[in-house]
XYZ file of C-alpha atoms in Angstrom:
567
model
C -154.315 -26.863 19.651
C -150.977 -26.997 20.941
C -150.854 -26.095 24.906
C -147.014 -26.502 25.268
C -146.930 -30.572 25.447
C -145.724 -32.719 22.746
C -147.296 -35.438 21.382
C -146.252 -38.937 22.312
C -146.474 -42.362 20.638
C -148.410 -44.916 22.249
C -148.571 -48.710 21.473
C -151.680 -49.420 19.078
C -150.604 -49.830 15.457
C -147.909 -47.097 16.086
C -150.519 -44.213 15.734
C -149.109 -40.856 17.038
C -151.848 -39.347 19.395
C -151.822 -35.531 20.253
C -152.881 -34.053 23.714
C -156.414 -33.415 22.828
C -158.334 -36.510 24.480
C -161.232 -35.951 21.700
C -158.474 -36.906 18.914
C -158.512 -40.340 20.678
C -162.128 -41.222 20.047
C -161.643 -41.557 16.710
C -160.272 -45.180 17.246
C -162.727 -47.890 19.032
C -161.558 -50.576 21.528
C -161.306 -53.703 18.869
C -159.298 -51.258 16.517
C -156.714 -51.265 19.262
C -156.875 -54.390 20.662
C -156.511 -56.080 16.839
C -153.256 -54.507 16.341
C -150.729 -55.569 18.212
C -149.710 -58.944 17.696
C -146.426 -60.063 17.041
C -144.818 -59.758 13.710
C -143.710 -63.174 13.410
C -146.543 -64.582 14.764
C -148.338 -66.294 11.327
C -151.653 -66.992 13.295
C -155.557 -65.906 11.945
C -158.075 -68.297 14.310
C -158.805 -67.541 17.509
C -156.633 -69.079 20.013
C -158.606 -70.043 22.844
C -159.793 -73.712 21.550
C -163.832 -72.245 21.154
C -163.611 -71.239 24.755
C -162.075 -74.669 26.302
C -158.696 -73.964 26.743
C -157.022 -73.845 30.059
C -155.696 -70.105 30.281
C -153.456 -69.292 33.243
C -153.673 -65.711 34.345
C -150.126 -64.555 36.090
C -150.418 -61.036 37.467
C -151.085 -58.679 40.799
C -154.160 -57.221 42.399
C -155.490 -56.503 39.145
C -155.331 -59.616 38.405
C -156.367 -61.052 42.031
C -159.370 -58.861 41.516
C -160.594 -60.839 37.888
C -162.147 -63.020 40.305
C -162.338 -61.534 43.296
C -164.065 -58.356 42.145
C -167.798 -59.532 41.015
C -167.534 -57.931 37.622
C -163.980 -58.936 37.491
C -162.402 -59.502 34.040
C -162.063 -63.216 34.335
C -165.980 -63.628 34.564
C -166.072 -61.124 31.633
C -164.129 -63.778 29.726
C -166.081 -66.475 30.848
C -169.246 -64.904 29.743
C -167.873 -63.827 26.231
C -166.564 -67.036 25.489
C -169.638 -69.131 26.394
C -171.897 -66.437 24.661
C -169.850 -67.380 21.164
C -169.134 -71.242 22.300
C -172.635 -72.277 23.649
C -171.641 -74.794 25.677
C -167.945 -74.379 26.194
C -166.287 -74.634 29.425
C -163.729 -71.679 30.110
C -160.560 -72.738 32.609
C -159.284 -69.271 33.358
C -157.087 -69.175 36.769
C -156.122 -65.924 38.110
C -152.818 -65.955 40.080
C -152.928 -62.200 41.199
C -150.901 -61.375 43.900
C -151.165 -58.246 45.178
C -148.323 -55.400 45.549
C -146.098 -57.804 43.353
C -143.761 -56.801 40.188
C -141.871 -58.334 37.748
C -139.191 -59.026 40.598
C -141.265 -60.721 43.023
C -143.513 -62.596 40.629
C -140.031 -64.545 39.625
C -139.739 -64.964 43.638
C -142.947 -66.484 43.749
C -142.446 -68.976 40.799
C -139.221 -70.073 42.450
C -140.570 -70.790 45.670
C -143.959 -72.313 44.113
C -141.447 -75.149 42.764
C -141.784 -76.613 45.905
C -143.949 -74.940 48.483
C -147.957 -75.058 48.005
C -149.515 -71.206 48.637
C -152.062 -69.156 47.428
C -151.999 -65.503 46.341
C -155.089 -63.016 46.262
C -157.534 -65.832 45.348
C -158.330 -68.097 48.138
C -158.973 -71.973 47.144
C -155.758 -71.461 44.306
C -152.564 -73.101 44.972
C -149.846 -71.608 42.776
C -147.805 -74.947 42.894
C -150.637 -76.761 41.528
C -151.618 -74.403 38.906
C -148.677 -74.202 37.406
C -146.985 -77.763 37.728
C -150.157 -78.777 35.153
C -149.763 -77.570 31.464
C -151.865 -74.451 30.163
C -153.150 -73.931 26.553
C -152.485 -69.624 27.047
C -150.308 -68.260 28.950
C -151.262 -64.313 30.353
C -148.988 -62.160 32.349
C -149.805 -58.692 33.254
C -147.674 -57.263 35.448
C -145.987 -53.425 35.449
C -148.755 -51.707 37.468
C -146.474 -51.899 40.831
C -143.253 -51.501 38.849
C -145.029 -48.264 38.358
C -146.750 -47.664 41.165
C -144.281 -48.515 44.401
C -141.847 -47.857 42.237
C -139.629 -50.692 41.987
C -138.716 -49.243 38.143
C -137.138 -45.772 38.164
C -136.714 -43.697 34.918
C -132.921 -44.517 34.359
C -132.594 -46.813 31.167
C -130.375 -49.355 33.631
C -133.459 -49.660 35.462
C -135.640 -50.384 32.637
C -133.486 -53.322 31.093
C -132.906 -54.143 34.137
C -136.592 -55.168 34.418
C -137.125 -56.509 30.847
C -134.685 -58.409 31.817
C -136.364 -59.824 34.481
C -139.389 -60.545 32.324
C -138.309 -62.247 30.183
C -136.727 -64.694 32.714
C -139.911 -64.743 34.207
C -141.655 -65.907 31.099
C -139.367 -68.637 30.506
C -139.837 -70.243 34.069
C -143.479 -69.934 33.251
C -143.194 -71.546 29.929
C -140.755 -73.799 31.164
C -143.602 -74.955 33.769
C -146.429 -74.649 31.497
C -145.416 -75.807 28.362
C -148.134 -73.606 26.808
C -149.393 -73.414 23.322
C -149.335 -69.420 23.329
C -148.038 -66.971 25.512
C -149.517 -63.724 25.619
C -148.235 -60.472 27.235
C -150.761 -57.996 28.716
C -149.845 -54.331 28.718
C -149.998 -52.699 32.153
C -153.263 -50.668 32.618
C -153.682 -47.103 33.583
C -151.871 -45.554 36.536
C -154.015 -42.260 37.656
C -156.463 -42.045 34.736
C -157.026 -39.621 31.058
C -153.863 -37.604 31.653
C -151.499 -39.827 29.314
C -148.684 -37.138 29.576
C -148.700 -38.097 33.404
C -145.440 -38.735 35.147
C -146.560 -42.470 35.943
C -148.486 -42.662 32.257
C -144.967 -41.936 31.146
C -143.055 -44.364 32.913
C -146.084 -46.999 31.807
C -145.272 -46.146 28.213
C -141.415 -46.702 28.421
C -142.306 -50.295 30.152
C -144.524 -50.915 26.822
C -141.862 -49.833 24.716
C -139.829 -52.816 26.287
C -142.708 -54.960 26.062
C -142.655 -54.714 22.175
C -139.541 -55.099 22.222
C -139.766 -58.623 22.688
C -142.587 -59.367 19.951
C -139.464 -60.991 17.777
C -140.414 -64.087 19.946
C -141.964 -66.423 17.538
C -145.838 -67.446 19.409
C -145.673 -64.365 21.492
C -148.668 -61.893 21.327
C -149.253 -58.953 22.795
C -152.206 -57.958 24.361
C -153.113 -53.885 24.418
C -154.748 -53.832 27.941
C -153.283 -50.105 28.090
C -155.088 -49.061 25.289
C -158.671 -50.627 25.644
C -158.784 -49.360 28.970
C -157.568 -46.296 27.512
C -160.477 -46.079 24.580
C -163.435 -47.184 27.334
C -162.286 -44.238 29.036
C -162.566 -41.653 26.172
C -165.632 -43.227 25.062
C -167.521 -42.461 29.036
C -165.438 -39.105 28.957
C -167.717 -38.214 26.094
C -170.726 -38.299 27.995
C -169.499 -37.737 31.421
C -166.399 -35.329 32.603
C -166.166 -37.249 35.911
C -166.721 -40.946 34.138
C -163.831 -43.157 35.466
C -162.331 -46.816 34.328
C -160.772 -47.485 37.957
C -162.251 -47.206 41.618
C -159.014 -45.587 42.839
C -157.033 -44.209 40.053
C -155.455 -47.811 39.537
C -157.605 -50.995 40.554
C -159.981 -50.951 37.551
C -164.186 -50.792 38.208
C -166.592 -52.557 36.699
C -165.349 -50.584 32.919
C -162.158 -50.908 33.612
C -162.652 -55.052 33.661
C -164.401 -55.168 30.351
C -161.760 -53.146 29.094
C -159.448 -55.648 30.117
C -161.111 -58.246 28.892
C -161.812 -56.532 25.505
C -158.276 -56.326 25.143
C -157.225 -59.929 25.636
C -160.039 -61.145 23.641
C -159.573 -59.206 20.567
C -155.374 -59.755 20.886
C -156.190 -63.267 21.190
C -158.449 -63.255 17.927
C -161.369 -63.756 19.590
C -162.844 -60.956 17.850
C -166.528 -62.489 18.229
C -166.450 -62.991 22.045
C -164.501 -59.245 22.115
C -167.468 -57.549 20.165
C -169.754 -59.059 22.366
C -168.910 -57.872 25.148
C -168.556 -54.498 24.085
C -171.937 -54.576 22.186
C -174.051 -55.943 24.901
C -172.076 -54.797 28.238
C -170.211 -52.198 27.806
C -172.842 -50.560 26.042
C -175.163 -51.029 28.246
C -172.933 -49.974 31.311
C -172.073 -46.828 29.400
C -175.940 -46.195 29.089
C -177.001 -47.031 32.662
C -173.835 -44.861 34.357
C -173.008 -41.482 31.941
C -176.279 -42.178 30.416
C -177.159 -41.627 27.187
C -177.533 -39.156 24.552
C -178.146 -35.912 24.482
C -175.111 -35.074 26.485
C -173.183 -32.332 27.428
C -169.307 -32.882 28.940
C -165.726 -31.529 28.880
C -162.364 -32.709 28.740
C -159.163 -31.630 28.569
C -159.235 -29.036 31.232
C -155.256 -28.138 31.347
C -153.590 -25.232 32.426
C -151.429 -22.768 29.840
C -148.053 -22.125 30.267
C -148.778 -18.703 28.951
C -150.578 -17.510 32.137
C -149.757 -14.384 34.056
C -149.790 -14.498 37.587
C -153.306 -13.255 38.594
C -155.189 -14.019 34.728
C -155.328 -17.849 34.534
C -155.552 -19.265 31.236
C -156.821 -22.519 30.708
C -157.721 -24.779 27.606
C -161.480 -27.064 27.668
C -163.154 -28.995 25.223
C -166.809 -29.065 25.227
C -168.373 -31.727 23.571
C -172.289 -32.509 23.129
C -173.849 -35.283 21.448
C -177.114 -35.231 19.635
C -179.991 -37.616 20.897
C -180.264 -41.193 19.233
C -183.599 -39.813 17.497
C -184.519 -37.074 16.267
C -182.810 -34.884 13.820
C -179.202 -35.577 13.946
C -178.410 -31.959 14.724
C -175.323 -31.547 17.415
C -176.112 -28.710 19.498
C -174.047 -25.215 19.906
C -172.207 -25.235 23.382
C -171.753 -21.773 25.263
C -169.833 -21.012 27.726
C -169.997 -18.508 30.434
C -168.309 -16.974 33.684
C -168.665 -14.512 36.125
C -164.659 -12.576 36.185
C -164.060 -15.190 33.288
C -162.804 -13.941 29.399
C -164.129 -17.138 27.426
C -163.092 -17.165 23.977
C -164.278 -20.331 21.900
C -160.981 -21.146 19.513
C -162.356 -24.001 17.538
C -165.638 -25.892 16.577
C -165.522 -29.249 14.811
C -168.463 -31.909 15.280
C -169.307 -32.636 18.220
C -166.213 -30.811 19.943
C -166.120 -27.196 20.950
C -162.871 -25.667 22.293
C -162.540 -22.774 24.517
C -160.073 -20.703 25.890
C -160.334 -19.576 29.461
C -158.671 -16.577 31.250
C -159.790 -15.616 34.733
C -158.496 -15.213 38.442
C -159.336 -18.822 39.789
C -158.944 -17.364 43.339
C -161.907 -18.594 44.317
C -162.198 -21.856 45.948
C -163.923 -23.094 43.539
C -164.119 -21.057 40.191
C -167.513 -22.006 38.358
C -167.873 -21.490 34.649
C -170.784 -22.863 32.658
C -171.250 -24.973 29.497
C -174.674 -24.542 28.265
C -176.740 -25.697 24.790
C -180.346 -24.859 24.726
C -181.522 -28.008 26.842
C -178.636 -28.960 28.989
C -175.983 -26.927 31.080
C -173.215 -28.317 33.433
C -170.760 -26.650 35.802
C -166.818 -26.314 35.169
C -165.813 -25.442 38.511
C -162.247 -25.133 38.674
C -160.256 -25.577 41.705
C -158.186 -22.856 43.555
C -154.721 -23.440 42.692
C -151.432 -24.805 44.659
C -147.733 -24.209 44.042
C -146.305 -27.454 44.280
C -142.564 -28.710 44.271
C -140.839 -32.212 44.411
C -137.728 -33.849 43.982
C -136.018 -33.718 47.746
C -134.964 -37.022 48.702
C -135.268 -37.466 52.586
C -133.600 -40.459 53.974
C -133.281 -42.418 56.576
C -136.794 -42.980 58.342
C -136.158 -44.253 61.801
C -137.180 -47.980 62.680
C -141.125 -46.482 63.291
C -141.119 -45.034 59.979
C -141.627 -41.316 61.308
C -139.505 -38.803 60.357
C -136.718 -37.006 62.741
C -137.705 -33.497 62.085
C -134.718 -31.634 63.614
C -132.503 -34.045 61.362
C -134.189 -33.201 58.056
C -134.963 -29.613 58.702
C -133.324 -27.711 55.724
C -133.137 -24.161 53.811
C -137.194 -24.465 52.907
C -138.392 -25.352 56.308
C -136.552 -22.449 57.945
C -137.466 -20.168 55.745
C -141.301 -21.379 55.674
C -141.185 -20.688 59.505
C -139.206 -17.263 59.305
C -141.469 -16.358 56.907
C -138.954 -15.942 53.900
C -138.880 -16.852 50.467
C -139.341 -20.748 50.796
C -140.090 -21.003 46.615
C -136.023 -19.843 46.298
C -134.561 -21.672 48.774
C -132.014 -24.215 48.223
C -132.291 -28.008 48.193
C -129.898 -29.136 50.029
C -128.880 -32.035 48.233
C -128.156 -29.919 44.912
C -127.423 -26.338 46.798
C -130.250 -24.832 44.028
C -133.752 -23.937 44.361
C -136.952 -27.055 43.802
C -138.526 -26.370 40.349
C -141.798 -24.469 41.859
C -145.221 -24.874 39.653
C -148.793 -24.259 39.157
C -150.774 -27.931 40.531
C -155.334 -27.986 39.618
C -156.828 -31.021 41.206
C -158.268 -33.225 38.537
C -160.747 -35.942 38.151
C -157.867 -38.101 37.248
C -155.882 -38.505 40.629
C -156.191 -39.543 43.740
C -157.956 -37.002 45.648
C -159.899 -36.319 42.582
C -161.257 -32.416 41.818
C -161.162 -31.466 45.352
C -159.134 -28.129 45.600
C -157.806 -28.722 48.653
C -155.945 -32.150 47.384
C -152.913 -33.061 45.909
C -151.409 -35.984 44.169
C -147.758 -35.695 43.748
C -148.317 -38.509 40.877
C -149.457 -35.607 38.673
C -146.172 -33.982 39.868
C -143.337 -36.727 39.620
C -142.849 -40.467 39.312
C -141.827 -39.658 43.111
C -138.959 -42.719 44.175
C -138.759 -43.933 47.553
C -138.017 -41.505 50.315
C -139.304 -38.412 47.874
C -140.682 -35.217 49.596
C -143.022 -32.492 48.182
C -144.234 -29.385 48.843
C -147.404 -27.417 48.902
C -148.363 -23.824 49.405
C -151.027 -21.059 48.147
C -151.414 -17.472 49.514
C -155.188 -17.132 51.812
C -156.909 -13.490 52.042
C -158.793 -12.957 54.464
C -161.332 -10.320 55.187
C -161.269 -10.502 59.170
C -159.463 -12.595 61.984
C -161.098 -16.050 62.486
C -160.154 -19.422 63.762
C -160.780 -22.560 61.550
C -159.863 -26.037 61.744
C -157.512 -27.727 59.378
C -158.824 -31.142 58.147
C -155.704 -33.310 56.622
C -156.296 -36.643 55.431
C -154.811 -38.781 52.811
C -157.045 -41.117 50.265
C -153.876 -42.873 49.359
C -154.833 -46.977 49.948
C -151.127 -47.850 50.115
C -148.209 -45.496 51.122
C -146.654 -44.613 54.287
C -146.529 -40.531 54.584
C -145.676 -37.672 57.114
C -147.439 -34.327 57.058
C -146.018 -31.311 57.978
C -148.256 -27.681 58.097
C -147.498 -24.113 58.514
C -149.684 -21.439 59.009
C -148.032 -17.928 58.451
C -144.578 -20.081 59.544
C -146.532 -21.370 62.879
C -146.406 -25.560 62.750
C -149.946 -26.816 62.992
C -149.657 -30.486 62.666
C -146.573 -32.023 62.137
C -146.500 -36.131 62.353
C -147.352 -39.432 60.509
C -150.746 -38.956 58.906
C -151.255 -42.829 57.768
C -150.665 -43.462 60.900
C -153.956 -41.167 62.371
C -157.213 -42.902 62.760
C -158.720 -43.745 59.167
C -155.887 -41.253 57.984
C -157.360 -38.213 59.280
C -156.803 -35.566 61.865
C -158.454 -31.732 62.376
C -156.130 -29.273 64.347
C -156.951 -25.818 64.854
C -155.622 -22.780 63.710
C -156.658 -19.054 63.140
C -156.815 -16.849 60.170
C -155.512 -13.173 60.687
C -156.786 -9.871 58.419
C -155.280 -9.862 54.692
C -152.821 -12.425 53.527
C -152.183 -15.774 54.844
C -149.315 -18.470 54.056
C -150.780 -22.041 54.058
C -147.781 -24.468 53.701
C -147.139 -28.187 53.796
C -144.414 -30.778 53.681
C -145.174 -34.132 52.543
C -142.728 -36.949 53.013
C -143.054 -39.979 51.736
C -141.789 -43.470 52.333
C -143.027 -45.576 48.560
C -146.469 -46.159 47.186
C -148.871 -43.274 46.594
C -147.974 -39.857 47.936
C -150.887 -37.338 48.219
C -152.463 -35.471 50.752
C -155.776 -33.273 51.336
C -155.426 -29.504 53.683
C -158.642 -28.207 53.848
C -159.489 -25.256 56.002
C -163.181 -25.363 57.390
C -164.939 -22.614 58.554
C -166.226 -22.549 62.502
C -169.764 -22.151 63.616
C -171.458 -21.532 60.176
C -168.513 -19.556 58.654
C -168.834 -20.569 55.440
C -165.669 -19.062 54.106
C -166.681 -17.331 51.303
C -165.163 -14.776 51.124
C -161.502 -16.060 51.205
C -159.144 -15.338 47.750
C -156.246 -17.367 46.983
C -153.486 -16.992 45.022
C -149.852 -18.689 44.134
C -148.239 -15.631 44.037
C -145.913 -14.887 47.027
C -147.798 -12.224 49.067
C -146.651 -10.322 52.491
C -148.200 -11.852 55.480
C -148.933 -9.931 58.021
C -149.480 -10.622 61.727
């Protein structure tokens, strides 16, 4: 099917993938992880000296988090390698350092020339480490390039921090003197949506990555991918299954992924099939759990909807039992106000069309085969828009409101047409569009959250917008519970209510990132409207209205079509 995106080329043998996640399970983790080595690189034996070499680990969090975390990928090595080398001794260091990029990894090396430190792991000096030689060399870094962003999508930016890289390598190799130096790709930044502004701007740092395979003893190692694959492969059994904790520091899958990856791109295709034989297999059983199954993927909104009929794209998929007769079951699928027309059916995937209202708060539809149903509930809609840069924060890192109130704000609070006014810094309107909550962003499914990372690969000082249309069948008051569930990310909060401010201050800075303010509800239509305004890091934000004294709220209708509010 073809829902309006085009397919993109990401880094395992070259192989074109299309939108549909299901098309990616076709491929396992070692078929990625064996590809992509460097042409020049005339090497068939493993390359980690039957699990005794001393391999130096140069990275961030992530990498900070191999040891720290208990199922961290470093212990995953260590137990593959021993499992294939009885009696080997693995010498894996992690040097993670948390929050740091290509930029400030070269920092640290400089100053590690003469000052003794550690980074995330305590008990590892950096000096030390790397004034003795190393057998491997590993560097994974890209995930705050991303992330902060200290990269931004202008090709000067992205030499700019190849560049870097590959003086970074050579102060490492110059230090190191190792036998093999291996590149890691950067992992996933907010999870299965690959077409995702930050998924993007990870595949364009690959693309420089490969770039430098022409080195000769240079391999490189498809972290991206493996993490990728584990991902499909739990999608298929669970909708909600995830390879990270927080949409970027990888969970106990994510880790095996990881080490999956460097294993198999290191020839160590033994200690690699290990561990994905005999734990990832049996994590995969013990969390999605096993087969039968029923789950979904690749819930994604048309851009042939009409304003009030939603039309939406989901693949069903539903796996037969291990025993048994190996007979995949028929999937259904049902909803109340909901048009459902299945579009294609090809073992074990079934694809369905969608059309309905979703002005519910949550908009259930049902998969069903004749042992095993699951909910779809999909999330009342917002109208998001990015792209305003607001700058300078004062010295508190709050924002001056009367100096940055512009066009939208005044006509948010006059009730006008906010979607068409201008931005000031362009004197034309913010590109306005349809935003569903996903599992795969911070915030997850939650209809009342969103995660501008699913919007734009926001730079520093970016501001978005939020707003959705509330019916109401009577006057009532309600709270309005903000929070944030960004872990790193300063971020002020603005909210209207039918052009009244309701909260309007630094929500990171709010005890554990929350406040509730109330507000009241009038007959008919409602405007629910917020500013966010960010200074780096994550940007997303959670407005929830809850009902007072048992209202449950039921019986409120949204919509992202403009409406006249009425007082």
């Amino acid at each position: 099917k073809n829902d309006g995106r085009a397919g993109q080329t990401w880094y395992a043998g070259r192989v074109r993938f299309l939108p549909s996640l299901f098309v990616f399970l076709a491929f396992t983790c070692s078929t990625f992880a064996q590809t992509l080595v460097a042409p020049r690189l005339d090497v068939t034996q493993p390359l980690l000296q039957q699990g005794n070499a001393r391999v130096v680990l140069v990275g961030d969090s992530i990498t900070g988090q191999s040891r720290n975390h208990p199922a961290g990928y470093a212990y995953q090595l260590d137990w593959a390698l021993q499992q294939a080398y009885p009696g080997c001794h693995p010498n894996i260091i992690a040097l993670g350092g948390s929050g740091q990029g290509v930029q400030a990894w070269l920092n640290t090396e400089k100053r590690s020339r003469t000052d003794s430190f550690p980074l995330d792991v305590k008990g590892i000096d950096v000096k030390t480490e790397l004034d003795q030689p190393a057998d491997v060399l590993i560097v994974m870094l890209g995930m705050n390039d991303v992330l902060a962003p200290y990269v931004v999508d202008e090709p000067a930016s992205l030499d700019q921090w190849a560049a870097n890289y590959r003086e970074l390598l050579k102060s490492l190799q110059s230090r190191l003197k190792p036998k093999f130096t291996a590149i890691a790709t950067p992992t996933l930044c907010t999870e299965d949506d690959r077409f995702s502004p930050k998924n993007r701007m990870m595949a364009k740092l690959i693309d420089r990555l490969t770039a430098m395979l022409s080195q000769d003893e240079l391999v490189l190692l498809p972290t991206h991918d493996t993490m990728a694959a584990v991902l499909a492969k739990g999608r298929r059994l669970k909708p909600d299954f995830h390879v990270t904790h927080d949409y970027v520091h990888p969970n106990e899958a994510g880790h095996l992924a990881i080490a999956i990856g460097m294993l198999s791109g290191l020839h160590e295709t033994a200690a690699a099939s290990l561990l994905e034989e005999k734990r990832l297999a049996k994590y995969l059983e013990q969390n999605p759990g096993d087969a039968p199954t029923l789950s979904y993927g690749g819930l994604r909104l048309s851009p042939l909807n009409k304003p009030e009929r939603k039309v939406f794209f989901l693949d069903a998929i539903a796996l037969p039992p291990k025993t048994g007769p190996n007979v995949v079951p028929m999937v259904e699928a049902t909803g109340e106000g909901w048009e459902i027309q299945e579009t294609s059916s090809s073992v074990p995937t079934t694809s369905f069309r969608l059309i309905g209202p979703a002005d519910r708060h949550e908009n259930p539809v049902k998969l069903s085969t004749k042992s095993i149903s699951r909910d779809v509930p999909i999330p009342a809609p917002w109208l998001v828009a990015a792209g305003l840069i607001r700058k300078p924060w004062n010295e508190k890192q709050t924002l001056d409101e009367a100096l940055f109130r512009g066009p939208i704000e005044e006509a948010i609070e006059t009730r006008g047409s906010f979607t068409t006014a201008n931005n000031p810094a362009t004197d034309k309107p913010l590109e306005w569009k349809p935003y569903f909550a996903t599992v795969d962003y911070t915030g997850g499914a939650n209809p009342d959250s969103v995660d501008f990372a699913a919007v734009t690969h926001a730079r520093n000082f970016e501001a978005g917008y939020g707003a959705r249309w509330i019916h109401s069948d009577r006057d009532r008051p309600v709270n309005v519970e903000l929070s944030t569930q960004a872990f790193a990310g300063t971020m002020q909060l603005g909210v209207w209510l039918n052009g009244a401010s309701v909260y309007s201050s630094l929500l990171t800075g709010e005890p554990g990132k929350k406040k509730t303010v109330s507000a009241q509800l009038h007959t008919g239509w409602n405007a629910l409207v917020f500013s966010l305004n960010h200074t780096a890091w994550q940007m997303q934000c959670t407005v929830h209205l809850a009902g007072i004294d048992g209202d449950s709220l039921d019986d409120l209708r949204y919509s992202i079509t403009p409406q006249n509010v009425g007082l």
